[in-house]
Structures are given as structure tokens and as C-alpha cells.
Short mmCIF file of C-alpha atoms in Angstrom, two decimals:
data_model
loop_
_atom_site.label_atom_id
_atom_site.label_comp_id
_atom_site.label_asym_id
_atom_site.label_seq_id
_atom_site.Cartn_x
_atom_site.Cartn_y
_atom_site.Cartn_z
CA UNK G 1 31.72 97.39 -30.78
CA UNK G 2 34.80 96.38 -29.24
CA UNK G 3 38.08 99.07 -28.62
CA UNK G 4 41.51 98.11 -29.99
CA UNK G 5 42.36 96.99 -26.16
CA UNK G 6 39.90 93.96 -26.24
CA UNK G 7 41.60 92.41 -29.86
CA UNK G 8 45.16 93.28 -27.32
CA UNK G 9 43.73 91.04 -24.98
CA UNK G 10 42.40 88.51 -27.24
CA UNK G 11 46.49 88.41 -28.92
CA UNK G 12 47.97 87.96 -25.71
CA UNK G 13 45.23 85.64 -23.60
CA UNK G 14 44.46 83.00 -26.49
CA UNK G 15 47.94 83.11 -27.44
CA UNK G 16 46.88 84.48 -31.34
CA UNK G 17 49.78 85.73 -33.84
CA UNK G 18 47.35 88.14 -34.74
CA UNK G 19 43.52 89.76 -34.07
CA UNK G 20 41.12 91.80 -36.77
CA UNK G 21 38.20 93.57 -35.98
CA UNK G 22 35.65 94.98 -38.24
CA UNK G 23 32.85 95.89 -36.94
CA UNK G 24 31.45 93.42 -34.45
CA UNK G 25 33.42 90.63 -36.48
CA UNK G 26 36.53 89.35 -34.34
CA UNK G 27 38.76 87.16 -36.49
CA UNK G 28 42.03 85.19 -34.60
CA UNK G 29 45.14 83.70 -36.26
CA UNK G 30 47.27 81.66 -35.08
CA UNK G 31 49.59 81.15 -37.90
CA UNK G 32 53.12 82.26 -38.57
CA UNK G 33 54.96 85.23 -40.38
CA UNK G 34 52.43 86.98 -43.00
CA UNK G 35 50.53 84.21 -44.59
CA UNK G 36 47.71 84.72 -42.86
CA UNK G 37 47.17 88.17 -43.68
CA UNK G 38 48.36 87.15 -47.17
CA UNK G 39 45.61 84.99 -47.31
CA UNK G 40 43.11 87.21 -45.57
CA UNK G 41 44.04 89.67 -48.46
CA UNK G 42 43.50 87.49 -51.14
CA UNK G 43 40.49 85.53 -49.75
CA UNK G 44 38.47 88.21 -48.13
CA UNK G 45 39.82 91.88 -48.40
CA UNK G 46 36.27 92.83 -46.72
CA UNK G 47 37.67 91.77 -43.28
CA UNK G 48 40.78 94.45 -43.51
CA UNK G 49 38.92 97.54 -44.67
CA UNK G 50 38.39 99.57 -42.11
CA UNK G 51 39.86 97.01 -39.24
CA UNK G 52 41.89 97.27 -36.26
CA UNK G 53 44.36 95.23 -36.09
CA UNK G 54 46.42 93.63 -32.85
CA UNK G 55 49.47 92.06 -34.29
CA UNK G 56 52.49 90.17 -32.54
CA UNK G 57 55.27 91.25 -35.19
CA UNK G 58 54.96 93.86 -37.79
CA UNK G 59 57.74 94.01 -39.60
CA UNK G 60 57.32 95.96 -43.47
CA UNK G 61 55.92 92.99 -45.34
CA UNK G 62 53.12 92.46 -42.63
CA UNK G 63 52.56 96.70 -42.79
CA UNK G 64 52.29 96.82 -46.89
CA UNK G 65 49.41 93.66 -46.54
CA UNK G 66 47.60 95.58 -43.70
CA UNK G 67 47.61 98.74 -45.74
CA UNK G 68 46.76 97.70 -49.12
CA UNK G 69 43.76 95.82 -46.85
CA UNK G 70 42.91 99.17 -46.38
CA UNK G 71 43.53 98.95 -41.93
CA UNK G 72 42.35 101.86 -40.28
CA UNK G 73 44.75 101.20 -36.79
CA UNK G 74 47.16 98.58 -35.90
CA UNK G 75 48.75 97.54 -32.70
CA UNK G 76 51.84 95.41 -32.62
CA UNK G 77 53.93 93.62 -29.93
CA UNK G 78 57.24 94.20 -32.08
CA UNK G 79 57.31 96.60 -34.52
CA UNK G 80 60.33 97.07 -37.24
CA UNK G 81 61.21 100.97 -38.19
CA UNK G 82 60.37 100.29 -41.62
CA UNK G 83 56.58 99.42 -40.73
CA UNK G 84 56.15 102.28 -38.76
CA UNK G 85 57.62 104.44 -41.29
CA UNK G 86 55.24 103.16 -43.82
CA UNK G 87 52.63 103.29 -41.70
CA UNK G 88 53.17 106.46 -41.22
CA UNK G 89 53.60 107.51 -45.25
CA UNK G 90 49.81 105.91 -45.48
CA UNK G 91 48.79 107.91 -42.56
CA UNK G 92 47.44 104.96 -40.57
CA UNK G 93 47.34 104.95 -36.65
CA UNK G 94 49.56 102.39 -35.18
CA UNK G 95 51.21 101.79 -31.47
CA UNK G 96 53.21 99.14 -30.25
CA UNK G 97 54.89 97.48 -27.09
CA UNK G 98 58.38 97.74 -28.56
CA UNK G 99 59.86 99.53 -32.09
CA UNK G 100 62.74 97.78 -33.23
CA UNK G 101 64.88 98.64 -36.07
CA UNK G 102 64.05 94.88 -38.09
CA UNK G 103 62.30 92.36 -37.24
CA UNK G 104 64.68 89.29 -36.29
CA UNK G 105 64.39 85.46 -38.23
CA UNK G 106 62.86 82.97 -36.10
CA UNK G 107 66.36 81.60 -35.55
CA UNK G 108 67.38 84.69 -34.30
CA UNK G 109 70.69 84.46 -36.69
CA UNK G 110 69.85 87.56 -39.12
CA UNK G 111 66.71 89.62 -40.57
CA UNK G 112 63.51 88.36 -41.54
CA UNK G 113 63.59 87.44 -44.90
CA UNK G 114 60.51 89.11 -45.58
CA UNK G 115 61.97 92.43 -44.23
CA UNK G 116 64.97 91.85 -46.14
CA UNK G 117 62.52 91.13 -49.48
CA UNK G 118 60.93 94.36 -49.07
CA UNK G 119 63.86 96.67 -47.37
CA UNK G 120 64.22 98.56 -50.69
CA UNK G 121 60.40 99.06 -51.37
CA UNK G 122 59.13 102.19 -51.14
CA UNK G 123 55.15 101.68 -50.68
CA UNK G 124 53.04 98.69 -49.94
CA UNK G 125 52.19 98.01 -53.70
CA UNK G 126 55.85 97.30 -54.57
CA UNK G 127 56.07 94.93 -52.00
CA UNK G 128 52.94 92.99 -52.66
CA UNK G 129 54.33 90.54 -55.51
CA UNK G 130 58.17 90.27 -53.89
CA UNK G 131 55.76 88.95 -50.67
CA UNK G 132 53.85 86.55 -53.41
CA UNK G 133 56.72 85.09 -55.10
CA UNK G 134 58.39 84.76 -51.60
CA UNK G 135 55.56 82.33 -50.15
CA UNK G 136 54.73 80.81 -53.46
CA UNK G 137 58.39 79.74 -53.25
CA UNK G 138 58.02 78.65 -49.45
CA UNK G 139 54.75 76.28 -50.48
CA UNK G 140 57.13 75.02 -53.21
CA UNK G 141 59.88 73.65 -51.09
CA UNK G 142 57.29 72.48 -48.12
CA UNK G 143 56.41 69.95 -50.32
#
């Protein structure tokens, strides 16, 4: 069994957007904004609950997917307010390098859209579908 400072090390050393543990089970993305944990989610909830998570951004979309996963502790690089403060409403253990008060687009010209999606929600289930729609409508116009 690993502690959350190994997955830290993994995130920054391999260059991952993100690192779960469960168990002995070490699982590294390398994808962008929350698709992967989306996915993970969707695919295989088994490999959130309980996990510790090392994170580059968590901004409130990324939070309400980690805790409807069912995380038990999360580390992020970057961490928006309104993560923490969910975080926090769900009572799950989180620290991070830097708390800032949204995360920032990748063009660095406004808020993250997915921050923006879910900036009126109040828990992680009401952001769940606004998250779905929102990357059923990005696969829509990658096409």
C-alpha cells in the first residue's frame, strides 16, 4: 500500500493529469479537463470508491465526479474555492499546492467552462448531467 505522496510523485514525474489509487491498484491519466474521470465514473466506479486521488486541476466539476465516485482523499496542484468547498460539504480530505478562486480556461481568457456549468450547483449530483450534456456536446462538435 502506497501513501497519497507516491500517486504526488507519480502526477508530477510521468507528467499524468491525474493519479488513483485503490488499494494496491495505481491507475494514470493523461488526458485533459474531466473526461477521464467522467469516464472512470461511468466505466468502472470500483476504481473511485475508496481512492486517493492526486489531481493537477480540481476545479467543481472534477470535485462532484470524485465524490459521487465515492474518493476518500484528494490532492490537487490547483484547486478552485468551489471544489474545496464541496469537498468540504461531503466531508472528504483534500490538500493542494495552490487554492484559487476558479479554475482558469486553457486559453487563459476567462473561467473554465465546466466551472462556469456547475457555479450554481449546490452538490455533486446536480452537477453530474450539466457535466454530461457538456462533453456529449464537446464529442459532437469534435467530429
Amino acid at each position: 500500500m502506497y501513501g497519497i505522496t507516491h500517486i504526488i510523485d507519480i502526477l508530477h514525474t510521468k507528467g499524468c493529469s491525474c493519479v488513483i489509487q485503490n488499494g494496491d491498484r495505481i491507475t494514470e491519466f493523461f488526458g485533459r479537463g474531466v473526461l477521464d474521470l467522467y469516464e472512470t465514473l461511468q466505466s468502472d466506479p470500483s476504481l473511485l470508491a475508496g481512492a486517493t486521488v492526486a489531481d493537477k486541476v480540481v476545479g467543481k466539476g472534477a470535485a462532484a465526479l470524485m465524490i459521487l465516485g465515492g474518493v476518500a482523499q484528494v490532492y490537487a496542484d490547483v484547486l478552485s474555492e468551489s471544489a474545496a468547498a464541496l469537498f468540504t460539504s461531503e466531508g472528504i480530505a483534500f490538500d493542494c499546492g495552490k487554492l484559487v478562486p476558479a479554475i482558469i480556461n486553457r486559453a487563459g481568457t476567462g473561467i473554465c467552462p465546466v466551472e462556469t456549468l456547475t457555479a450554481d450547483c449546490t452538490t455533486a449530483e446536480e452537477c453530474l448531467p450539466l457535466i454530461s450534456d457538456f462533453l456529449t456536446r464537446m464529442k459532437g462538435s469534435a467530429k
